[in-house]
PDB file of C-alpha atoms in Angstrom:
ATOM      1  CA  MET A1331      -2.955  36.098 -41.115  1.00  0.00           C
ATOM      2  CA  ASP A1332      -2.803  37.914 -44.426  1.00  0.00           C
ATOM      3  CA  PRO A1333      -0.401  40.893 -44.107  1.00  0.00           C
ATOM      4  CA  THR A1334      -2.917  43.090 -45.957  1.00  0.00           C
ATOM      5  CA  PRO A1335      -5.403  44.291 -43.340  1.00  0.00           C
ATOM      6  CA  ASP A1336      -9.096  43.587 -43.794  1.00  0.00           C
ATOM      7  CA  ILE A1337     -10.774  46.935 -43.164  1.00  0.00           C
ATOM      8  CA  VAL A1338     -14.463  47.790 -43.264  1.00  0.00           C
ATOM      9  CA  LEU A1339     -15.566  51.137 -41.885  1.00  0.00           C
ATOM     10  CA  GLN A1340     -18.076  53.919 -41.963  1.00  0.00           C
ATOM     11  CA  LEU A1341     -16.483  57.041 -43.409  1.00  0.00           C
ATOM     12  CA  ARG A1342     -16.298  60.239 -41.396  1.00  0.00           C
ATOM     13  CA  ALA A1343     -15.222  63.793 -42.072  1.00  0.00           C
ATOM     14  CA  GLN A1344     -11.593  63.961 -43.131  1.00  0.00           C
ATOM     15  CA  GLY A1345      -9.262  65.884 -40.846  1.00  0.00           C
ATOM     16  CA  THR A1346     -11.173  65.444 -37.569  1.00  0.00           C
ATOM     17  CA  TRP A1347      -8.408  63.326 -36.061  1.00  0.00           C
ATOM     18  CA  THR A1348      -5.616  65.764 -36.909  1.00  0.00           C
ATOM     19  CA  ARG A1349      -6.720  68.141 -34.153  1.00  0.00           C
ATOM     20  CA  HIS A1350      -5.881  67.943 -30.481  1.00  0.00           C
ATOM     21  CA  ASN A1351      -8.494  67.050 -27.869  1.00  0.00           C
ATOM     22  CA  ASN A1352      -9.258  63.457 -28.843  1.00  0.00           C
ATOM     23  CA  LEU A1353      -9.998  60.324 -26.803  1.00  0.00           C
ATOM     24  CA  ALA A1354      -9.252  56.668 -27.580  1.00  0.00           C
ATOM     25  CA  VAL A1355     -10.473  53.844 -25.337  1.00  0.00           C
ATOM     26  CA  PHE A1356      -9.420  50.217 -25.668  1.00  0.00           C
ATOM     27  CA  ASP A1357     -10.478  46.867 -24.356  1.00  0.00           C
ATOM     28  CA  MET A1358      -7.590  44.970 -22.758  1.00  0.00           C
ATOM     29  CA  ASP A1359      -7.841  41.198 -23.279  1.00  0.00           C
ATOM     30  CA  SER A1360      -7.358  40.128 -26.924  1.00  0.00           C
ATOM     31  CA  THR A1361      -7.081  43.795 -27.908  1.00  0.00           C
ATOM     32  CA  LEU A1362      -4.192  45.623 -26.219  1.00  0.00           C
ATOM     33  CA  ILE A1363      -2.830  42.267 -25.074  1.00  0.00           C
ATOM     34  CA  GLN A1364      -3.021  38.969 -26.918  1.00  0.00           C
ATOM     35  CA  GLN A1365      -4.348  36.820 -24.093  1.00  0.00           C
ATOM     36  CA  GLU A1366      -7.559  36.463 -22.148  1.00  0.00           C
ATOM     37  CA  VAL A1367      -6.159  36.919 -18.642  1.00  0.00           C
ATOM     38  CA  ILE A1368      -8.776  34.832 -16.884  1.00  0.00           C
ATOM     39  CA  ASP A1369      -7.887  31.931 -19.188  1.00  0.00           C
ATOM     40  CA  GLU A1370      -4.230  32.334 -18.226  1.00  0.00           C
ATOM     41  CA  ILE A1371      -5.113  32.188 -14.538  1.00  0.00           C
ATOM     42  CA  ALA A1372      -7.143  29.056 -15.183  1.00  0.00           C
ATOM     43  CA  GLN A1373      -3.998  27.269 -16.320  1.00  0.00           C
ATOM     44  CA  TYR A1374      -2.727  27.356 -12.731  1.00  0.00           C
ATOM     45  CA  LEU A1375      -5.631  25.224 -11.609  1.00  0.00           C
ATOM     46  CA  GLY A1376      -6.038  22.945 -14.590  1.00  0.00           C
ATOM     47  CA  VAL A1377      -9.479  24.355 -15.448  1.00  0.00           C
ATOM     48  CA  GLU A1378      -8.429  26.179 -18.625  1.00  0.00           C
ATOM     49  CA  GLU A1379     -10.781  24.212 -20.880  1.00  0.00           C
ATOM     50  CA  GLU A1380     -13.856  24.959 -18.788  1.00  0.00           C
ATOM     51  CA  VAL A1381     -13.016  28.648 -18.343  1.00  0.00           C
ATOM     52  CA  SER A1382     -12.044  29.175 -21.994  1.00  0.00           C
ATOM     53  CA  ALA A1383     -15.339  27.695 -23.151  1.00  0.00           C
ATOM     54  CA  ILE A1384     -17.307  30.156 -21.014  1.00  0.00           C
ATOM     55  CA  THR A1385     -15.067  33.046 -22.154  1.00  0.00           C
ATOM     56  CA  ALA A1386     -15.665  32.257 -25.826  1.00  0.00           C
ATOM     57  CA  ARG A1387     -19.451  32.147 -25.356  1.00  0.00           C
ATOM     58  CA  ALA A1388     -19.426  35.424 -23.410  1.00  0.00           C
ATOM     59  CA  MET A1389     -17.304  37.260 -26.001  1.00  0.00           C
ATOM     60  CA  ASN A1390     -19.632  36.051 -28.748  1.00  0.00           C
ATOM     61  CA  GLY A1391     -22.599  37.443 -26.822  1.00  0.00           C
ATOM     62  CA  GLU A1392     -24.146  34.014 -26.326  1.00  0.00           C
ATOM     63  CA  ILE A1393     -24.365  34.407 -22.539  1.00  0.00           C
ATOM     64  CA  ASP A1394     -24.571  37.382 -20.165  1.00  0.00           C
ATOM     65  CA  PHE A1395     -21.126  38.836 -19.450  1.00  0.00           C
ATOM     66  CA  GLU A1396     -21.580  39.377 -15.711  1.00  0.00           C
ATOM     67  CA  ALA A1397     -22.999  35.911 -15.125  1.00  0.00           C
ATOM     68  CA  SER A1398     -20.238  34.365 -17.202  1.00  0.00           C
ATOM     69  CA  LEU A1399     -17.553  36.288 -15.304  1.00  0.00           C
ATOM     70  CA  ARG A1400     -18.856  35.100 -11.964  1.00  0.00           C
ATOM     71  CA  ALA A1401     -19.019  31.512 -13.263  1.00  0.00           C
ATOM     72  CA  ARG A1402     -15.444  31.666 -14.521  1.00  0.00           C
ATOM     73  CA  VAL A1403     -14.059  33.266 -11.373  1.00  0.00           C
ATOM     74  CA  ALA A1404     -15.752  30.579  -9.263  1.00  0.00           C
ATOM     75  CA  LEU A1405     -13.568  28.043 -11.075  1.00  0.00           C
ATOM     76  CA  LEU A1406     -10.443  29.910  -9.933  1.00  0.00           C
ATOM     77  CA  LYS A1407     -10.870  29.079  -6.253  1.00  0.00           C
ATOM     78  CA  GLY A1408      -7.497  28.274  -4.718  1.00  0.00           C
ATOM     79  CA  THR A1409      -5.415  30.350  -7.144  1.00  0.00           C
ATOM     80  CA  PRO A1410      -2.360  31.927  -5.415  1.00  0.00           C
ATOM     81  CA  ALA A1411      -3.138  35.526  -4.423  1.00  0.00           C
ATOM     82  CA  ASP A1412       0.009  36.750  -6.179  1.00  0.00           C
ATOM     83  CA  VAL A1413      -1.128  35.287  -9.499  1.00  0.00           C
ATOM     84  CA  PHE A1414      -1.197  38.687 -11.252  1.00  0.00           C
ATOM     85  CA  ASP A1415       2.461  39.334 -10.452  1.00  0.00           C
ATOM     86  CA  ARG A1416       3.274  35.854 -11.726  1.00  0.00           C
ATOM     87  CA  LEU A1417       1.421  36.498 -14.977  1.00  0.00           C
ATOM     88  CA  LYS A1418       2.985  39.848 -15.889  1.00  0.00           C
ATOM     89  CA  PRO A1419       6.154  38.363 -17.481  1.00  0.00           C
ATOM     90  CA  ASN A1420       3.952  36.173 -19.712  1.00  0.00           C
ATOM     91  CA  ILE A1421       1.608  38.887 -20.963  1.00  0.00           C
ATOM     92  CA  GLN A1422       2.121  39.603 -24.662  1.00  0.00           C
ATOM     93  CA  ILE A1423       1.271  43.151 -25.660  1.00  0.00           C
ATOM     94  CA  THR A1424      -0.382  43.152 -29.084  1.00  0.00           C
ATOM     95  CA  PRO A1425       1.968  44.065 -31.964  1.00  0.00           C
ATOM     96  CA  GLY A1426       1.648  47.729 -32.839  1.00  0.00           C
ATOM     97  CA  ALA A1427       0.029  48.700 -29.510  1.00  0.00           C
ATOM     98  CA  ARG A1428       3.035  50.606 -28.176  1.00  0.00           C
ATOM     99  CA  GLU A1429       3.606  52.422 -31.467  1.00  0.00           C
ATOM    100  CA  LEU A1430      -0.072  53.254 -31.880  1.00  0.00           C
ATOM    101  CA  CYS A1431      -0.327  54.697 -28.379  1.00  0.00           C
ATOM    102  CA  ARG A1432       2.792  56.793 -28.868  1.00  0.00           C
ATOM    103  CA  HIS A1433       1.451  58.176 -32.142  1.00  0.00           C
ATOM    104  CA  LEU A1434      -1.993  58.930 -30.732  1.00  0.00           C
ATOM    105  CA  LYS A1435      -0.368  60.737 -27.809  1.00  0.00           C
ATOM    106  CA  LYS A1436       1.492  62.945 -30.281  1.00  0.00           C
ATOM    107  CA  MET A1437      -1.864  63.740 -31.888  1.00  0.00           C
ATOM    108  CA  GLY A1438      -3.294  64.959 -28.595  1.00  0.00           C
ATOM    109  CA  PHE A1439      -5.294  61.864 -27.670  1.00  0.00           C
ATOM    110  CA  LYS A1440      -6.138  60.929 -24.110  1.00  0.00           C
ATOM    111  CA  LEU A1441      -5.907  57.134 -23.822  1.00  0.00           C
ATOM    112  CA  ALA A1442      -7.798  54.666 -21.627  1.00  0.00           C
ATOM    113  CA  VAL A1443      -8.108  50.942 -21.103  1.00  0.00           C
ATOM    114  CA  LEU A1444     -11.635  49.827 -20.179  1.00  0.00           C
ATOM    115  CA  SER A1445     -11.497  46.172 -19.250  1.00  0.00           C
ATOM    116  CA  GLY A1446     -13.886  43.552 -17.980  1.00  0.00           C
ATOM    117  CA  GLY A1447     -10.799  41.922 -16.501  1.00  0.00           C
ATOM    118  CA  PHE A1448      -8.836  42.729 -13.378  1.00  0.00           C
ATOM    119  CA  VAL A1449      -7.399  45.938 -11.928  1.00  0.00           C
ATOM    120  CA  PRO A1450      -3.793  44.820 -11.225  1.00  0.00           C
ATOM    121  CA  LEU A1451      -3.045  43.967 -14.835  1.00  0.00           C
ATOM    122  CA  ALA A1452      -5.000  46.893 -16.273  1.00  0.00           C
ATOM    123  CA  ARG A1453      -2.959  49.307 -14.146  1.00  0.00           C
ATOM    124  CA  TRP A1454       0.260  47.550 -15.116  1.00  0.00           C
ATOM    125  CA  LEU A1455      -0.662  47.793 -18.799  1.00  0.00           C
ATOM    126  CA  ALA A1456      -1.546  51.466 -18.445  1.00  0.00           C
ATOM    127  CA  SER A1457       1.939  52.058 -17.088  1.00  0.00           C
ATOM    128  CA  GLU A1458       3.536  50.077 -19.910  1.00  0.00           C
ATOM    129  CA  LEU A1459       1.650  51.967 -22.638  1.00  0.00           C
ATOM    130  CA  GLN A1460       1.513  55.349 -20.899  1.00  0.00           C
ATOM    131  CA  LEU A1461      -2.287  55.375 -20.833  1.00  0.00           C
ATOM    132  CA  ASP A1462      -4.103  58.119 -18.959  1.00  0.00           C
ATOM    133  CA  TYR A1463      -6.891  55.971 -17.479  1.00  0.00           C
ATOM    134  CA  ALA A1464      -7.302  52.335 -16.462  1.00  0.00           C
ATOM    135  CA  TYR A1465     -10.664  50.886 -15.472  1.00  0.00           C
ATOM    136  CA  ALA A1466     -11.137  47.196 -14.813  1.00  0.00           C
ATOM    137  CA  ASN A1467     -13.933  46.437 -12.395  1.00  0.00           C
ATOM    138  CA  ASN A1468     -12.350  49.128 -10.304  1.00  0.00           C
ATOM    139  CA  VAL A1469     -14.859  50.494  -7.793  1.00  0.00           C
ATOM    140  CA  GLY A1470     -14.874  48.141  -4.836  1.00  0.00           C
ATOM    141  CA  TYR A1471     -14.431  45.226  -7.202  1.00  0.00           C
ATOM    142  CA  THR A1472     -11.839  42.692  -6.168  1.00  0.00           C
ATOM    143  CA  LEU A1473     -11.162  39.032  -6.330  1.00  0.00           C
ATOM    144  CA  VAL A1474     -11.847  38.037  -2.740  1.00  0.00           C
ATOM    145  CA  VAL A1475      -8.771  36.653  -0.979  1.00  0.00           C
ATOM    146  CA  SER A1476      -8.908  33.939   1.670  1.00  0.00           C
ATOM    147  CA  SER A1477      -8.574  34.856   5.357  1.00  0.00           C
ATOM    148  CA  ASP A1478      -4.930  33.797   5.377  1.00  0.00           C
ATOM    149  CA  GLY A1479      -4.263  36.016   2.346  1.00  0.00           C
ATOM    150  CA  ASN A1480      -2.745  33.193   0.327  1.00  0.00           C
ATOM    151  CA  THR A1481      -5.403  32.262  -2.220  1.00  0.00           C
ATOM    152  CA  LEU A1482      -8.399  33.552  -4.149  1.00  0.00           C
ATOM    153  CA  THR A1483     -11.772  32.317  -2.935  1.00  0.00           C
ATOM    154  CA  GLY A1484     -13.469  32.275  -6.329  1.00  0.00           C
ATOM    155  CA  GLU A1485     -15.907  35.035  -5.305  1.00  0.00           C
ATOM    156  CA  LEU A1486     -16.441  38.599  -6.473  1.00  0.00           C
ATOM    157  CA  GLU A1487     -17.585  41.751  -4.742  1.00  0.00           C
ATOM    158  CA  GLY A1488     -18.456  45.232  -5.966  1.00  0.00           C
ATOM    159  CA  LEU A1489     -19.147  46.661  -9.410  1.00  0.00           C
ATOM    160  CA  ILE A1490     -18.348  44.940 -12.690  1.00  0.00           C
ATOM    161  CA  VAL A1491     -17.158  46.688 -15.840  1.00  0.00           C
ATOM    162  CA  HIS A1492     -19.699  45.247 -18.275  1.00  0.00           C
ATOM    163  CA  ALA A1493     -20.793  46.591 -21.659  1.00  0.00           C
ATOM    164  CA  GLN A1494     -22.909  49.484 -20.354  1.00  0.00           C
ATOM    165  CA  ARG A1495     -20.252  50.472 -17.834  1.00  0.00           C
ATOM    166  CA  LYS A1496     -17.661  50.706 -20.632  1.00  0.00           C
ATOM    167  CA  ALA A1497     -19.928  52.960 -22.685  1.00  0.00           C
ATOM    168  CA  ASP A1498     -20.638  55.103 -19.617  1.00  0.00           C
ATOM    169  CA  LEU A1499     -16.926  55.413 -18.833  1.00  0.00           C
ATOM    170  CA  LEU A1500     -16.199  56.580 -22.361  1.00  0.00           C
ATOM    171  CA  VAL A1501     -18.728  59.384 -21.912  1.00  0.00           C
ATOM    172  CA  GLN A1502     -17.491  60.235 -18.395  1.00  0.00           C
ATOM    173  CA  ILE A1503     -13.838  60.488 -19.453  1.00  0.00           C
ATOM    174  CA  ALA A1504     -14.754  62.584 -22.491  1.00  0.00           C
ATOM    175  CA  GLU A1505     -16.783  64.963 -20.330  1.00  0.00           C
ATOM    176  CA  LYS A1506     -14.010  65.213 -17.734  1.00  0.00           C
ATOM    177  CA  GLU A1507     -11.434  66.049 -20.411  1.00  0.00           C
ATOM    178  CA  GLY A1508     -13.751  68.378 -22.333  1.00  0.00           C
ATOM    179  CA  ILE A1509     -13.615  66.154 -25.416  1.00  0.00           C
ATOM    180  CA  PRO A1510     -16.681  65.981 -27.690  1.00  0.00           C
ATOM    181  CA  LEU A1511     -17.956  62.504 -28.519  1.00  0.00           C
ATOM    182  CA  THR A1512     -17.323  63.371 -32.166  1.00  0.00           C
ATOM    183  CA  ASN A1513     -13.614  63.095 -31.303  1.00  0.00           C
ATOM    184  CA  THR A1514     -13.733  59.664 -29.658  1.00  0.00           C
ATOM    185  CA  LEU A1515     -12.465  56.265 -30.771  1.00  0.00           C
ATOM    186  CA  ALA A1516     -13.252  52.876 -29.191  1.00  0.00           C
ATOM    187  CA  VAL A1517     -11.513  49.580 -29.988  1.00  0.00           C
ATOM    188  CA  GLY A1518     -12.392  46.090 -28.775  1.00  0.00           C
ATOM    189  CA  ASP A1519     -13.004  42.497 -29.784  1.00  0.00           C
ATOM    190  CA  GLY A1520     -15.901  41.169 -27.726  1.00  0.00           C
ATOM    191  CA  ALA A1521     -19.653  41.538 -27.478  1.00  0.00           C
ATOM    192  CA  ASN A1522     -19.221  43.535 -24.269  1.00  0.00           C
ATOM    193  CA  ASP A1523     -17.331  46.167 -26.317  1.00  0.00           C
ATOM    194  CA  LEU A1524     -20.145  46.862 -28.780  1.00  0.00           C
ATOM    195  CA  LEU A1525     -21.926  49.532 -26.742  1.00  0.00           C
ATOM    196  CA  MET A1526     -18.774  51.617 -26.344  1.00  0.00           C
ATOM    197  CA  MET A1527     -17.975  51.128 -30.037  1.00  0.00           C
ATOM    198  CA  LYS A1528     -21.396  52.437 -30.981  1.00  0.00           C
ATOM    199  CA  LYS A1529     -21.184  55.316 -28.498  1.00  0.00           C
ATOM    200  CA  ALA A1530     -17.853  56.538 -29.912  1.00  0.00           C
ATOM    201  CA  ALA A1531     -17.558  58.515 -33.131  1.00  0.00           C
ATOM    202  CA  LEU A1532     -15.553  55.596 -34.546  1.00  0.00           C
ATOM    203  CA  GLY A1533     -15.877  52.111 -33.087  1.00  0.00           C
ATOM    204  CA  ILE A1534     -13.504  49.432 -34.338  1.00  0.00           C
ATOM    205  CA  ALA A1535     -13.797  45.680 -33.873  1.00  0.00           C
ATOM    206  CA  PHE A1536     -10.188  44.468 -33.874  1.00  0.00           C
ATOM    207  CA  ASN A1537      -9.726  40.807 -34.878  1.00  0.00           C
ATOM    208  CA  ALA A1538     -13.116  40.360 -33.274  1.00  0.00           C
ATOM    209  CA  LYS A1539     -15.515  37.490 -32.842  1.00  0.00           C
ATOM    210  CA  PRO A1540     -17.784  36.912 -35.899  1.00  0.00           C
ATOM    211  CA  LYS A1541     -20.958  38.295 -34.315  1.00  0.00           C
ATOM    212  CA  VAL A1542     -19.077  41.387 -33.128  1.00  0.00           C
ATOM    213  CA  GLN A1543     -17.679  42.033 -36.602  1.00  0.00           C
ATOM    214  CA  GLU A1544     -21.198  41.927 -37.991  1.00  0.00           C
ATOM    215  CA  GLU A1545     -22.538  44.497 -35.505  1.00  0.00           C
ATOM    216  CA  ALA A1546     -19.579  46.837 -35.046  1.00  0.00           C
ATOM    217  CA  PRO A1547     -19.476  50.205 -36.864  1.00  0.00           C
ATOM    218  CA  ALA A1548     -16.067  49.283 -38.323  1.00  0.00           C
ATOM    219  CA  ARG A1549     -13.814  46.247 -38.344  1.00  0.00           C
ATOM    220  CA  LEU A1550     -10.084  45.709 -38.678  1.00  0.00           C
ATOM    221  CA  ASN A1551      -8.530  42.272 -39.101  1.00  0.00           C
ATOM    222  CA  SER A1552      -4.787  42.695 -39.020  1.00  0.00           C
ATOM    223  CA  ASP A1553      -1.548  41.504 -37.435  1.00  0.00           C
ATOM    224  CA  THR A1554      -0.959  44.928 -35.904  1.00  0.00           C
ATOM    225  CA  LEU A1555      -2.945  47.543 -34.034  1.00  0.00           C
ATOM    226  CA  LEU A1556      -0.912  50.156 -35.863  1.00  0.00           C
ATOM    227  CA  ASP A1557      -3.188  49.641 -38.867  1.00  0.00           C
ATOM    228  CA  ILE A1558      -5.825  51.598 -36.950  1.00  0.00           C
ATOM    229  CA  LEU A1559      -4.013  54.645 -38.302  1.00  0.00           C
ATOM    230  CA  HIS A1560      -5.384  53.720 -41.753  1.00  0.00           C
ATOM    231  CA  LEU A1561      -8.907  54.120 -40.405  1.00  0.00           C
ATOM    232  CA  LEU A1562      -7.984  57.555 -39.091  1.00  0.00           C
ATOM    233  CA  GLY A1563      -6.699  58.582 -42.510  1.00  0.00           C
ATOM    234  CA  ILE A1564      -3.086  58.683 -41.312  1.00  0.00           C
ATOM    235  CA  GLU A1565      -0.042  57.183 -42.975  1.00  0.00           C
ATOM    236  CA  ARG A1566       1.595  54.412 -40.973  1.00  0.00           C
ATOM    237  CA  HIS A1567       4.987  56.087 -40.782  1.00  0.00           C
ATOM    238  CA  ILE A1568       5.893  56.770 -37.179  1.00  0.00           C
TER     239      ILE A1568
END
C-alpha cells in the first residue's frame, strides 16, 4: 500500500476534537484487528473458502448481515469450544491501533468496540487497547455449545449486533457519558458500519470495501490507523 494515506473527508469545525468529552467507536474485524475472526475459526474445519465468500458479500452489503452471520456460523459446527482462546495468539492488532487509542485517551475520548463478531475476542481486545466499552452480540447472544461442552453446535441465540444496533449503541454510550453527538467518531470497514458512521459527527471508512467507501462520510486508506489523527486535524507525533 502506498505510504501516503488516501484521505477523503467532509470538513468540520476546527478545534472540536481538542476538547474533552469525546467518543470514538470502532468496528473490530478488519478495523482494530486485521482478520475477520469468523474466517479464522473456519480454518479449523476446512470451510474457510465457503465462509470467506459469505463474509465478503456481507461486508459489501450484497446480502443481509444477520442472515449471512447465521449461515456462516452454521458452517462452524464441531469447532472446539475453546476456539477463541486458541485464536488470541494469532490475532494481529492493526498497526497504529494501540498508539491511536492511547492518544485519543489523552484527548479525553471514551473508546468502544462495536462488533458483529463474538464477545470473547471483543472483550479481550478491549483489555488490550484499554477501551471503555466492548459490544459484540452481547445480550444473551452466544455461540451455542454442545451438551458435553466440547464443541460449537453451529447455532446462535439472542440478539445480534447488526448495523442498526451499532448506530443505537453509539447513541446510547454518548448519552450515558453525557457526550454530544457532535463530539463522536465512528470507524469501520463494512456495510454494517455505515449507519454508525453516518450517525457520528465524523464517520470514517478505514481500508473499506468499495461500496462502503462510496457511501461513507469520509474514507481513509492507509497502512496505519494512526493516520486518523490527520482527519482530526492533529499532528501524528505521539
